[in-house]
Amino acid sequence: MNGALIIVWLCAAIAAAVFAMMIGSIITFRRPLRDCPPASLSSKAAEILWALIPIAIALGTAIPAVRTIKP
């Protein structure tokens, strides 16, 4: 097994672990709608950016590794 393939599998394992923990925390810590924070404390753009950063890191690591794998 070459190094690039190891990196691809490592990225896949990290992504699976991160998404499993995110889903678990969403299920565990969700609140009823009446307990929503005030609109001034909630930022949808910040929440979306916070979710996209780990995806960008994983893709930035995996794409070069996938390109080096020869069939």
CSV table of C-alpha atoms in Angstrom, one decimal:
chain,number,residue,atom,x,y,z
A,1,MET,CA,0.0,0.0,0.0
A,2,ASN,CA,1.5,3.3,-1.0
A,3,GLY,CA,1.6,6.5,1.0
A,4,ALA,CA,-1.1,8.3,-1.0
A,5,LEU,CA,-3.6,5.5,-0.5
A,6,ILE,CA,-2.9,5.6,3.3
A,7,ILE,CA,-3.6,9.4,3.3
A,8,VAL,CA,-6.9,8.8,1.4
A,9,TRP,CA,-8.1,6.2,3.9
A,10,LEU,CA,-6.9,8.4,6.8
A,11,CYS,CA,-8.9,11.4,5.5
A,12,ALA,CA,-12.0,9.1,5.0
A,13,ALA,CA,-11.7,7.9,8.6
A,14,ILE,CA,-11.3,11.4,10.0
A,15,ALA,CA,-14.3,12.6,8.0
A,16,ALA,CA,-16.4,9.7,9.2
A,17,ALA,CA,-15.4,10.3,12.8
A,18,VAL,CA,-16.1,14.1,12.6
A,19,PHE,CA,-19.5,13.7,11.0
A,20,ALA,CA,-20.5,11.0,13.5
A,21,MET,CA,-19.5,13.3,16.4
A,22,MET,CA,-21.4,16.3,14.8
A,23,ILE,CA,-24.5,14.2,14.3
A,24,GLY,CA,-24.3,12.9,17.9
A,25,SER,CA,-23.9,16.3,19.3
A,26,ILE,CA,-26.8,17.7,17.3
A,27,ILE,CA,-29.0,14.9,18.5
A,28,THR,CA,-27.8,15.2,22.1
A,29,PHE,CA,-27.8,19.0,22.6
A,30,ARG,CA,-30.7,20.2,20.4
A,31,ARG,CA,-33.2,22.4,22.2
A,32,PRO,CA,-36.9,23.1,21.7
A,33,LEU,CA,-37.7,26.0,19.4
A,34,ARG,CA,-38.8,28.2,22.3
A,35,ASP,CA,-35.2,28.1,23.7
A,36,CYS,CA,-33.6,29.8,20.6
A,37,PRO,CA,-31.0,32.4,21.2
A,38,PRO,CA,-31.7,36.0,20.3
A,39,ALA,CA,-31.3,36.8,16.6
A,40,SER,CA,-28.3,39.1,17.5
A,41,LEU,CA,-26.4,36.1,18.9
A,42,SER,CA,-27.1,33.8,15.9
A,43,SER,CA,-25.1,34.0,12.7
A,44,LYS,CA,-26.0,31.6,9.9
A,45,ALA,CA,-23.0,32.6,7.9
A,46,ALA,CA,-20.6,31.8,10.8
A,47,GLU,CA,-22.3,28.4,11.3
A,48,ILE,CA,-22.0,27.5,7.7
A,49,LEU,CA,-18.4,28.6,7.6
A,50,TRP,CA,-17.7,26.6,10.7
A,51,ALA,CA,-19.1,23.5,9.0
A,52,LEU,CA,-17.3,24.0,5.7
A,53,ILE,CA,-13.8,24.5,7.1
A,54,PRO,CA,-13.2,20.9,8.1
A,55,ILE,CA,-14.6,19.7,4.8
A,56,ALA,CA,-12.2,22.0,3.0
A,57,ILE,CA,-9.3,20.7,5.0
A,58,ALA,CA,-10.2,17.1,4.3
A,59,LEU,CA,-10.6,17.8,0.6
A,60,GLY,CA,-7.4,19.8,0.5
A,61,THR,CA,-5.5,16.8,1.9
A,62,ALA,CA,-7.3,14.0,0.0
A,63,ILE,CA,-7.4,15.5,-3.5
A,64,PRO,CA,-3.6,15.6,-4.0
A,65,ALA,CA,-3.3,12.1,-2.6
A,66,VAL,CA,-5.9,10.8,-4.9
A,67,ARG,CA,-4.2,12.3,-7.9
A,68,THR,CA,-1.0,10.4,-7.1
A,69,ILE,CA,-2.7,7.0,-7.0
A,70,LYS,CA,-2.1,5.1,-10.2
A,71,PRO,CA,-4.7,2.5,-11.3
